[in-house]
Short mmCIF file of C-alpha atoms in Angstrom, two decimals:
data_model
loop_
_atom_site.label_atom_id
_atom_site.label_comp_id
_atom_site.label_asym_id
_atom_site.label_seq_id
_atom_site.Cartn_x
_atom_site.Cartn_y
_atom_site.Cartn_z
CA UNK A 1 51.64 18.45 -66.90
CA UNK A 2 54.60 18.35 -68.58
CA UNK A 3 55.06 16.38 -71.77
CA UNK A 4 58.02 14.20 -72.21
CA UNK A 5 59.44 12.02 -74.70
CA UNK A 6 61.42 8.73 -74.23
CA UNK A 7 63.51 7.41 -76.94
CA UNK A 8 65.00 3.91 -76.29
CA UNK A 9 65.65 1.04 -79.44
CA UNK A 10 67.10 -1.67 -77.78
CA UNK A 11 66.37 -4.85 -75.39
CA UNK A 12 68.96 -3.63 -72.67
CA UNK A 13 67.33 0.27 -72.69
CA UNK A 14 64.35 -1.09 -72.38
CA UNK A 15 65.09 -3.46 -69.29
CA UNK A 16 67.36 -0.36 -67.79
CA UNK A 17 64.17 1.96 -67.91
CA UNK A 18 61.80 -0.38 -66.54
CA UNK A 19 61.84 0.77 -62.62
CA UNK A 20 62.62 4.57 -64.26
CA UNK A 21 59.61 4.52 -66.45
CA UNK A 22 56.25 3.68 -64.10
CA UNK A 23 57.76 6.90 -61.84
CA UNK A 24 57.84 9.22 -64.63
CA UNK A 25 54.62 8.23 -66.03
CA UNK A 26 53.27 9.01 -62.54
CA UNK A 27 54.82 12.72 -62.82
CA UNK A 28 54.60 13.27 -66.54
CA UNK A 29 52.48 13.19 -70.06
CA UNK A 30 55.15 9.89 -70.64
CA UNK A 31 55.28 8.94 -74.40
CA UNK A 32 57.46 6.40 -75.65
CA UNK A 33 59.47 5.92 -79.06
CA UNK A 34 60.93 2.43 -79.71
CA UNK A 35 63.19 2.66 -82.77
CA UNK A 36 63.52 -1.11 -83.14
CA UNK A 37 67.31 -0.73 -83.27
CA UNK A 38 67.48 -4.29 -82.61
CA UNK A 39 64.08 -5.88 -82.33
CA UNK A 40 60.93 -5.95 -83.98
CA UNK A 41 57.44 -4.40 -83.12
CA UNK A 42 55.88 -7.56 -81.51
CA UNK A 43 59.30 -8.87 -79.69
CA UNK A 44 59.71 -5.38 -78.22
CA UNK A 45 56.07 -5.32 -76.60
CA UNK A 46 56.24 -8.45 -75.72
CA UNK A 47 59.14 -7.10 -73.40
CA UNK A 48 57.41 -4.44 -72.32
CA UNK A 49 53.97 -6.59 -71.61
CA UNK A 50 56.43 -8.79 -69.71
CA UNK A 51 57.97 -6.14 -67.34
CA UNK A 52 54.55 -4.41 -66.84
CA UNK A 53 55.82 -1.68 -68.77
CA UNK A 54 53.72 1.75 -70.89
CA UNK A 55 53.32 0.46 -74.35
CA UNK A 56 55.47 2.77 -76.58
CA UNK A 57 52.83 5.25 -78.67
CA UNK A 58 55.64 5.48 -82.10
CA UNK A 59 57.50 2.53 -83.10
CA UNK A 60 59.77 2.87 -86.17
CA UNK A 61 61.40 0.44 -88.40
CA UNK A 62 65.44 1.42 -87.88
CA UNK A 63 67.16 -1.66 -87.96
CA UNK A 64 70.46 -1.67 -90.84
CA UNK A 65 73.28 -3.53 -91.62
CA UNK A 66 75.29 0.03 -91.93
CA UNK A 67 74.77 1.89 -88.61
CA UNK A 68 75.85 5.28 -90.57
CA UNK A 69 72.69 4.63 -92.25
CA UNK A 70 71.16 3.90 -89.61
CA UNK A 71 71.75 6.81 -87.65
CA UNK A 72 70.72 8.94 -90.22
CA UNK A 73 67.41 7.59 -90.84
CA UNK A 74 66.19 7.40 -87.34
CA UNK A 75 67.25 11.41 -86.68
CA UNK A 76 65.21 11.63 -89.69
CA UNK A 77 62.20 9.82 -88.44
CA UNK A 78 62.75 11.13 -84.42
CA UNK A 79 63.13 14.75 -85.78
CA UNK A 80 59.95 14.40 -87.63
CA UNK A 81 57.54 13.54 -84.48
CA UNK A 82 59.16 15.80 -82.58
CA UNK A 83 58.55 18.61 -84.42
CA UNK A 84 54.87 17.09 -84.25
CA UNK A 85 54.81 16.60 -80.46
CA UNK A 86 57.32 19.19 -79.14
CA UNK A 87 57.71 17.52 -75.81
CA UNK A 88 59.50 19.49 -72.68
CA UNK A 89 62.63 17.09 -72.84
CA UNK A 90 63.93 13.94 -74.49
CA UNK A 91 65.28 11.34 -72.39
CA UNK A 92 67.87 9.01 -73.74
CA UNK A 93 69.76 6.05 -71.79
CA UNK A 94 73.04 4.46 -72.40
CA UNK A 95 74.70 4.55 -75.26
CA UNK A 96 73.29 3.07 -78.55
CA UNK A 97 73.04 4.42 -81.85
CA UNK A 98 69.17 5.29 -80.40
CA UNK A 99 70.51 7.13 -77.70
CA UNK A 100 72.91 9.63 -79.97
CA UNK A 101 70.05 9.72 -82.39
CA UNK A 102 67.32 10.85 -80.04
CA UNK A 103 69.73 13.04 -78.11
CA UNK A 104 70.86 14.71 -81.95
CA UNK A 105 67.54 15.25 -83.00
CA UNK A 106 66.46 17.03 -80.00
CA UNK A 107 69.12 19.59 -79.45
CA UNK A 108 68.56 20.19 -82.91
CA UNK A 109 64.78 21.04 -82.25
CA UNK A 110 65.81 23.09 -78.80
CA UNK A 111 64.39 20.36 -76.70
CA UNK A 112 66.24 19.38 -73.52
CA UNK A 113 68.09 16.12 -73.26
CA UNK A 114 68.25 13.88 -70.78
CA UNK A 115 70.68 11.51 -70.42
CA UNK A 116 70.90 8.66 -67.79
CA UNK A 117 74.14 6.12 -67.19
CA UNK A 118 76.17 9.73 -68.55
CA UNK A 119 80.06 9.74 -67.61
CA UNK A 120 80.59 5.82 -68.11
CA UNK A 121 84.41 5.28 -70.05
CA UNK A 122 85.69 2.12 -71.25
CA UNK A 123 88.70 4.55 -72.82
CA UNK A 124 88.36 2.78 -75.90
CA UNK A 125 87.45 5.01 -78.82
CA UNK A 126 87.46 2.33 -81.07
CA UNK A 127 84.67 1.29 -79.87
CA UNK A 128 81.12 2.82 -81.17
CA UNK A 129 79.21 2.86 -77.80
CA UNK A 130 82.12 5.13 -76.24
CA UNK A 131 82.12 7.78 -78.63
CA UNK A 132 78.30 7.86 -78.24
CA UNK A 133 78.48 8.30 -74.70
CA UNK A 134 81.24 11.20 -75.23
CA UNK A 135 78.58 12.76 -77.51
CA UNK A 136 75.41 12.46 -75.82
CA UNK A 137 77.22 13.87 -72.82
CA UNK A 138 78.18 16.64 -74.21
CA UNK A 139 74.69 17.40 -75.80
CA UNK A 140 72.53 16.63 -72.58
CA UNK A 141 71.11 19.81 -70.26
CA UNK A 142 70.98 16.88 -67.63
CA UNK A 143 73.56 14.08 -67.11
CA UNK A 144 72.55 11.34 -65.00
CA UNK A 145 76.08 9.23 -63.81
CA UNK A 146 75.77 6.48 -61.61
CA UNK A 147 78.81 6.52 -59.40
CA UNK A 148 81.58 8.79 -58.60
CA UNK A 149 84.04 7.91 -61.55
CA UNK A 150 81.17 8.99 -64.15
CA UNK A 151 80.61 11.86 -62.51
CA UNK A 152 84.63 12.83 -62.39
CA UNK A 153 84.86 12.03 -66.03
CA UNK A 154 82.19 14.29 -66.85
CA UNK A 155 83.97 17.50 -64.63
CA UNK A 156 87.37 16.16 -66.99
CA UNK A 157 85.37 16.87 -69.97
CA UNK A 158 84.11 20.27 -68.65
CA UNK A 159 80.59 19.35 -68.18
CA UNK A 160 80.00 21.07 -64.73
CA UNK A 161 76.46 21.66 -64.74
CA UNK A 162 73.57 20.17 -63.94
CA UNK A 163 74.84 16.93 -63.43
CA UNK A 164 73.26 14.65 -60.58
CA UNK A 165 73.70 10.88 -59.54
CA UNK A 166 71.46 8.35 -60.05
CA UNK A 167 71.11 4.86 -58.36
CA UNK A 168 72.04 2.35 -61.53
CA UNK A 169 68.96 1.53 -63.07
CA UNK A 170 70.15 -1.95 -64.69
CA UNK A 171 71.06 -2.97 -61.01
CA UNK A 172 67.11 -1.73 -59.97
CA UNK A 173 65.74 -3.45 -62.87
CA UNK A 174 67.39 -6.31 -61.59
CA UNK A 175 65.22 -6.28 -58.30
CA UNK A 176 62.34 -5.28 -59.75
CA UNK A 177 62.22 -8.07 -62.69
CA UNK A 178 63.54 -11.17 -60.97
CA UNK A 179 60.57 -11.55 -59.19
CA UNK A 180 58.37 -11.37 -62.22
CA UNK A 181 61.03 -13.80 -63.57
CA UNK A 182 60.77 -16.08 -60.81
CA UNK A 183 56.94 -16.58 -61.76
CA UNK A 184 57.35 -16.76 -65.65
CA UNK A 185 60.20 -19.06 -66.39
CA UNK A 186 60.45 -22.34 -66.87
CA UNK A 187 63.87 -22.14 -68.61
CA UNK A 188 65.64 -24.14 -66.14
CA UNK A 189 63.23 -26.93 -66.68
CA UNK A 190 62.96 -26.37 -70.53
CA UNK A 191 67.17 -27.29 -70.90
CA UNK A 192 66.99 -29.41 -67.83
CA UNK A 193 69.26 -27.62 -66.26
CA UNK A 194 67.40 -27.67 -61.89
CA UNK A 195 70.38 -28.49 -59.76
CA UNK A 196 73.29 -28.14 -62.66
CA UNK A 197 76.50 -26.87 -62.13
CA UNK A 198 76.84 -24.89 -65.27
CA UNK A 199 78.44 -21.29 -66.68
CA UNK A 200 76.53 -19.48 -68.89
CA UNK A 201 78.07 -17.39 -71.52
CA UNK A 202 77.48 -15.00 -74.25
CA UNK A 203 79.53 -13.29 -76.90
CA UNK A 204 77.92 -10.18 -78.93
CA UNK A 205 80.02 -7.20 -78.84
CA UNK A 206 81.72 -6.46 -82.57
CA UNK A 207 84.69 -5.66 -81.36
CA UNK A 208 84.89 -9.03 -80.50
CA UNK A 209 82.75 -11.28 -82.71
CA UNK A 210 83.96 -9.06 -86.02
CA UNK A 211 88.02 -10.63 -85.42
CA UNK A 212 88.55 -14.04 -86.07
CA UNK A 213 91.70 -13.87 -83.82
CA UNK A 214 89.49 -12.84 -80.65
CA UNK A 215 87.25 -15.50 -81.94
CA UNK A 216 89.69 -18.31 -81.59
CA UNK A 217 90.28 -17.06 -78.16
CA UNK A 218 87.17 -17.04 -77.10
CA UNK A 219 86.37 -20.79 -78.44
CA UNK A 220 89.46 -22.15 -76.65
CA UNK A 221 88.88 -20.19 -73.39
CA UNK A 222 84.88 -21.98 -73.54
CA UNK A 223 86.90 -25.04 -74.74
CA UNK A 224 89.31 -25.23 -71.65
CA UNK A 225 86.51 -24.25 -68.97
CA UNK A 226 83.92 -26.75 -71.02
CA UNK A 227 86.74 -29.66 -69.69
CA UNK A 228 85.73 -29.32 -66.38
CA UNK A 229 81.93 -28.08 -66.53
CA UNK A 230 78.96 -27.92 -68.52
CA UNK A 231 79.06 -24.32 -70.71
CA UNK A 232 75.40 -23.55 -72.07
CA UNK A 233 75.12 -20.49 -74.66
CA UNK A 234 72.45 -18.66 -75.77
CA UNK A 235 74.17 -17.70 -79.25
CA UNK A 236 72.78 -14.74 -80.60
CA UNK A 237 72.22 -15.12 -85.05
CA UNK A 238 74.76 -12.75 -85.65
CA UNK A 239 77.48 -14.46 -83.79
CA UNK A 240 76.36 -18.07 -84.81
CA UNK A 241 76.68 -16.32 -88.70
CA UNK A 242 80.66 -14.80 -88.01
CA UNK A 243 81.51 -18.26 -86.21
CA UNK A 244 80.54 -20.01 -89.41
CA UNK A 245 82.06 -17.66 -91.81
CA UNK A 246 85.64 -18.10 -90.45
CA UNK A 247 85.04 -22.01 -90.65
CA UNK A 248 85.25 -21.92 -86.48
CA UNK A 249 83.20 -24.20 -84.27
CA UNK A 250 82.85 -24.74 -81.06
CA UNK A 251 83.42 -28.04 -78.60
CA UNK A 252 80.89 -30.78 -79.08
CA UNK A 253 80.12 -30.93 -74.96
CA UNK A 254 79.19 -26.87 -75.25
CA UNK A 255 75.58 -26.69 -75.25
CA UNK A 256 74.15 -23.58 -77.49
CA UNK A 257 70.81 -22.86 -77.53
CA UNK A 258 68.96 -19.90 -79.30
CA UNK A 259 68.76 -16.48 -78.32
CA UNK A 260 66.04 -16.27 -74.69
CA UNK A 261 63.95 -13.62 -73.26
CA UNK A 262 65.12 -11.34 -70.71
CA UNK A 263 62.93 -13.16 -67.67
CA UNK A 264 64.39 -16.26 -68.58
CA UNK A 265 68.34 -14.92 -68.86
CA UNK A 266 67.71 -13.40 -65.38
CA UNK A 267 66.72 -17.14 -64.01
CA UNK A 268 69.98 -18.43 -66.14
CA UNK A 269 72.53 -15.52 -64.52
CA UNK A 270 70.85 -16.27 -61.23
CA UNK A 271 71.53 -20.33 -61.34
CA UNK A 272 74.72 -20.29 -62.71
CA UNK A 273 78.01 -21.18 -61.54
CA UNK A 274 79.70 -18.23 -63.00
CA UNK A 275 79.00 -16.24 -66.50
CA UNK A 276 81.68 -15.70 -68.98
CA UNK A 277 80.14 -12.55 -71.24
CA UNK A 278 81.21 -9.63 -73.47
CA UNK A 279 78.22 -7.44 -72.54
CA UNK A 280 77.83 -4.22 -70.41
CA UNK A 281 74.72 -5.02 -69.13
CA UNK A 282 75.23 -8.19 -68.01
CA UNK A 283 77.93 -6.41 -65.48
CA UNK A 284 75.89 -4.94 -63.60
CA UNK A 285 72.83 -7.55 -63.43
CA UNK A 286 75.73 -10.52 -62.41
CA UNK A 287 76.31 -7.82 -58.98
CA UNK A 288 72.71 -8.13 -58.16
CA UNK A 289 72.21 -11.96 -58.55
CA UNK A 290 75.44 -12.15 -56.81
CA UNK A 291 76.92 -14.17 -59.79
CA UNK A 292 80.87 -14.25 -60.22
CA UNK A 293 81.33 -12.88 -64.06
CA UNK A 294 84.40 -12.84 -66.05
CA UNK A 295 84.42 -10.09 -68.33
CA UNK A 296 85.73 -11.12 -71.97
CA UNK A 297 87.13 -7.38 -73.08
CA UNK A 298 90.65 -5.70 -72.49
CA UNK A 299 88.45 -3.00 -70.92
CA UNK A 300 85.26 -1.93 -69.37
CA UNK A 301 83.71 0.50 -68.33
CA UNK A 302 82.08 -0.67 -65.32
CA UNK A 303 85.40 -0.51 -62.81
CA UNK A 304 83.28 -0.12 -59.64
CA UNK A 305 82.05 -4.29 -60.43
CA UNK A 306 85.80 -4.80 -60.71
CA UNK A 307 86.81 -3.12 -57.90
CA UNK A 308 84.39 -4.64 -55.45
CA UNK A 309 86.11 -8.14 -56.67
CA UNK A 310 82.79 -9.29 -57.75
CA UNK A 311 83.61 -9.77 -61.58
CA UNK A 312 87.44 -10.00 -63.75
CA UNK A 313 88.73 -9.05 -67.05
CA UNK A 314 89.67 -11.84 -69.39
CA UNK A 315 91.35 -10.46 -72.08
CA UNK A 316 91.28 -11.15 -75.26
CA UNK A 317 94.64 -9.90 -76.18
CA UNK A 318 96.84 -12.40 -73.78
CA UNK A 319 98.41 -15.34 -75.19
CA UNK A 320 97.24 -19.07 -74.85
CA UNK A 321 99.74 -19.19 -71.61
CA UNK A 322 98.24 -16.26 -69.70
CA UNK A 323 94.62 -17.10 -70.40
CA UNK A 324 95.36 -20.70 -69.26
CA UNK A 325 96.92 -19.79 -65.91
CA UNK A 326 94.12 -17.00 -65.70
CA UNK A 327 92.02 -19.94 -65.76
CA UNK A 328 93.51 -21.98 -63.52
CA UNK A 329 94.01 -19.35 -61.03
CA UNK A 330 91.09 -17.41 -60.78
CA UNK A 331 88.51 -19.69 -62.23
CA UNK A 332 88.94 -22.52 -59.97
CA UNK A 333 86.36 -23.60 -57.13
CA UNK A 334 87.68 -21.79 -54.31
CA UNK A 335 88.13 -18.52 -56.08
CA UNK A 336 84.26 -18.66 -57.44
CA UNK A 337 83.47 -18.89 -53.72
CA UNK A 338 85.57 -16.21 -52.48
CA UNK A 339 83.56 -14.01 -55.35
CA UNK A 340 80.44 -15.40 -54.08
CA UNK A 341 81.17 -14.38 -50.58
CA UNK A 342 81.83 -10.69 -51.09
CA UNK A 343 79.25 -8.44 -50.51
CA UNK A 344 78.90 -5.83 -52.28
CA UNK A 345 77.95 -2.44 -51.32
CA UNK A 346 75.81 -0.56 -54.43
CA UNK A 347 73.03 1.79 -54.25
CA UNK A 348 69.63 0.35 -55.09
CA UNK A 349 66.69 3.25 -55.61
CA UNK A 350 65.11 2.91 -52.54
CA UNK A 351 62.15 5.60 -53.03
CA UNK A 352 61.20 7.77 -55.62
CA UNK A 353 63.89 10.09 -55.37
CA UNK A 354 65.10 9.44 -58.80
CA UNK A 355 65.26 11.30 -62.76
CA UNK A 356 61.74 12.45 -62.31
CA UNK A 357 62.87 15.33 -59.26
CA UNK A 358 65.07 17.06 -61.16
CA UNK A 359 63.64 16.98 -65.11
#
């Protein structure tokens, strides 16, 4: 049986493996390494008790201020059990400093990389996460897109081989979890929120959060929508920290409440009126809970979620005029519906024809 590695370090590779990992463990000698990127030891099993998940076997301590740093010292630490385990292939998802670190340290060892949600382009390059993806791409035997437009990217960038499609796995994990969700939470009840009309939003990215003027924009787009329902936030520490350092606030009727678990953001996505959000992930988990999402970037790299009308750029670059009318426009009652309505039509794995039939 062959032995292979996983390397994920994050809360959103974790939750994007979940339906991924129980079918490889099935096929393969599975062993997990959790970099704690972003949380620690017991959060991240917690996570993985939660979602019924393999327990990862190496966890290392990688979290830094300076991601140059590090980088560096978790293709130290990944190179070093490696070399101990020599697994068949590495598997890497997304596009974190994890997932070029795992993918680095393996071609550098020989070992095969595999790399899921391959192709995806925001066309930013100013942004970290896109030149990971161009990286990892380029170092993986296997690339794993999810739709046509990652795949055609890929081709552009003269990666022709061994390239297959793959079902998203955020948009499986989606099915999978919201039933486990559905039996844990009590979230709603918690902020007393059963039977609210409320949007839900979040704000993390550093392209955003790192600019005071995209700051400002973002408190006086949550101040305008706040005027005519209730906003709730789950502020992550980091963003609470910037807010404060630029002397910036936000309205008095905005509820923010601390960071929550995955199971319980699934149950707040679900219930909400709309979400208002920064992050990739939460793209493609609004599709599946059928919740309209307004996506506060000049660009993504999810198109297909735009395309099918389900979710909308905000951007953070128009003026106070265009983001009011935008507003006005496009967030108003009968446009939310019209969202609501639209059904979209996106692969969800349906058997275990997935990663695991061609690694």
């Amino acid at each position: 049986m062959k032995k292979i590695f996983v390397v994920i370090g994050t809360r959103p590779e974790i939750i994007k493996m979940s339906p991924v990992l129980p079918f490889m463990e099935e096929k393969f000698k599975l062993e997990i390494l959790y970099t704690g990127q972003h949380y620690s030891k017991i959060l991240s099993e917690k996570i993985f008790e939660d979602l019924q998940l393999k327990i990862p076997k190496y966890y290392l301590n990688s979290k830094s201020t300076n991601s140059s740093t590090q980088l560096g010292d978790m293709i130290k630490k990944i190179s070093k059990i490696l070399v101990e385990e020599l697994p068949s292939a590495v598997v890497v998802h997304g596009d974190t400093n994890t997932t070029l670190a795992g993918a680095l340290a393996a071609n550098k060892l020989n070992i095969p990389v595999v790399h899921i949600e391959s192709g995806a382009r925001s066309g930013n390059k100013n942004e970290p996460e896109e030149l990971n993806r161009i990286l990892v791409d380029q170092i993986a035997f296997i690339n794993f897109p999810f739709d046509a437009n990652s795949k055609h990217s890929l081709l552009k960038e003269n990666i022709r081989k061994n390239i297959f499609l793959l079902p998203n796995t955020a948009r499986e994990a989606v099915k999978r979890n919201i039933k486990i969700a559905k039996q844990k939470s009590q979230i709603l009840k918690r902020y007393q929120l059963e039977g609210t009309k409320y949007v839900l939003s979040t704000l993390h990215r550093a392209t955003n959060t790192n600019n005071p003027t995209v700051l400002k924009k973002y408190i006086l787009l949550i101040e305008k929508v706040s005027q005519q329902y209730k906003v709730l936030i789950p502020m992550h520490p980091r963003t609470k920290k910037l807010l404060k350092m630029h002397d910036l606030s936000l309205p008095k009727n905005v509820k923010v409440i601390p960071p929550v678990g995955y199971l319980d953001f699934l149950i707040l996505m679900q219930k909400a009126f709309y979400i208002i959000s920064d992050s990739g992930g939460v793209v493609d988990e609004s599709l599946v809970l059928n919740t309209p999402l307004f996506i506060f970037r000049n660009e993504t790299e999810r198109d297909d979620v735009i395309s099918l009308g389900k979710a909308a750029l905000v951007k953070p670059s128009w003026g106070k005029n265009a983001l009011f009318k935008f507003i006005k426009t496009k967030m108003s009652d009968e446009e939310i519906k019209r969202m609501k309505d639209i059904r979209g039509s996106f692969k969800i794995l349906a058997s275990k024809k997935n990663v695991t039939n061609y690694i």
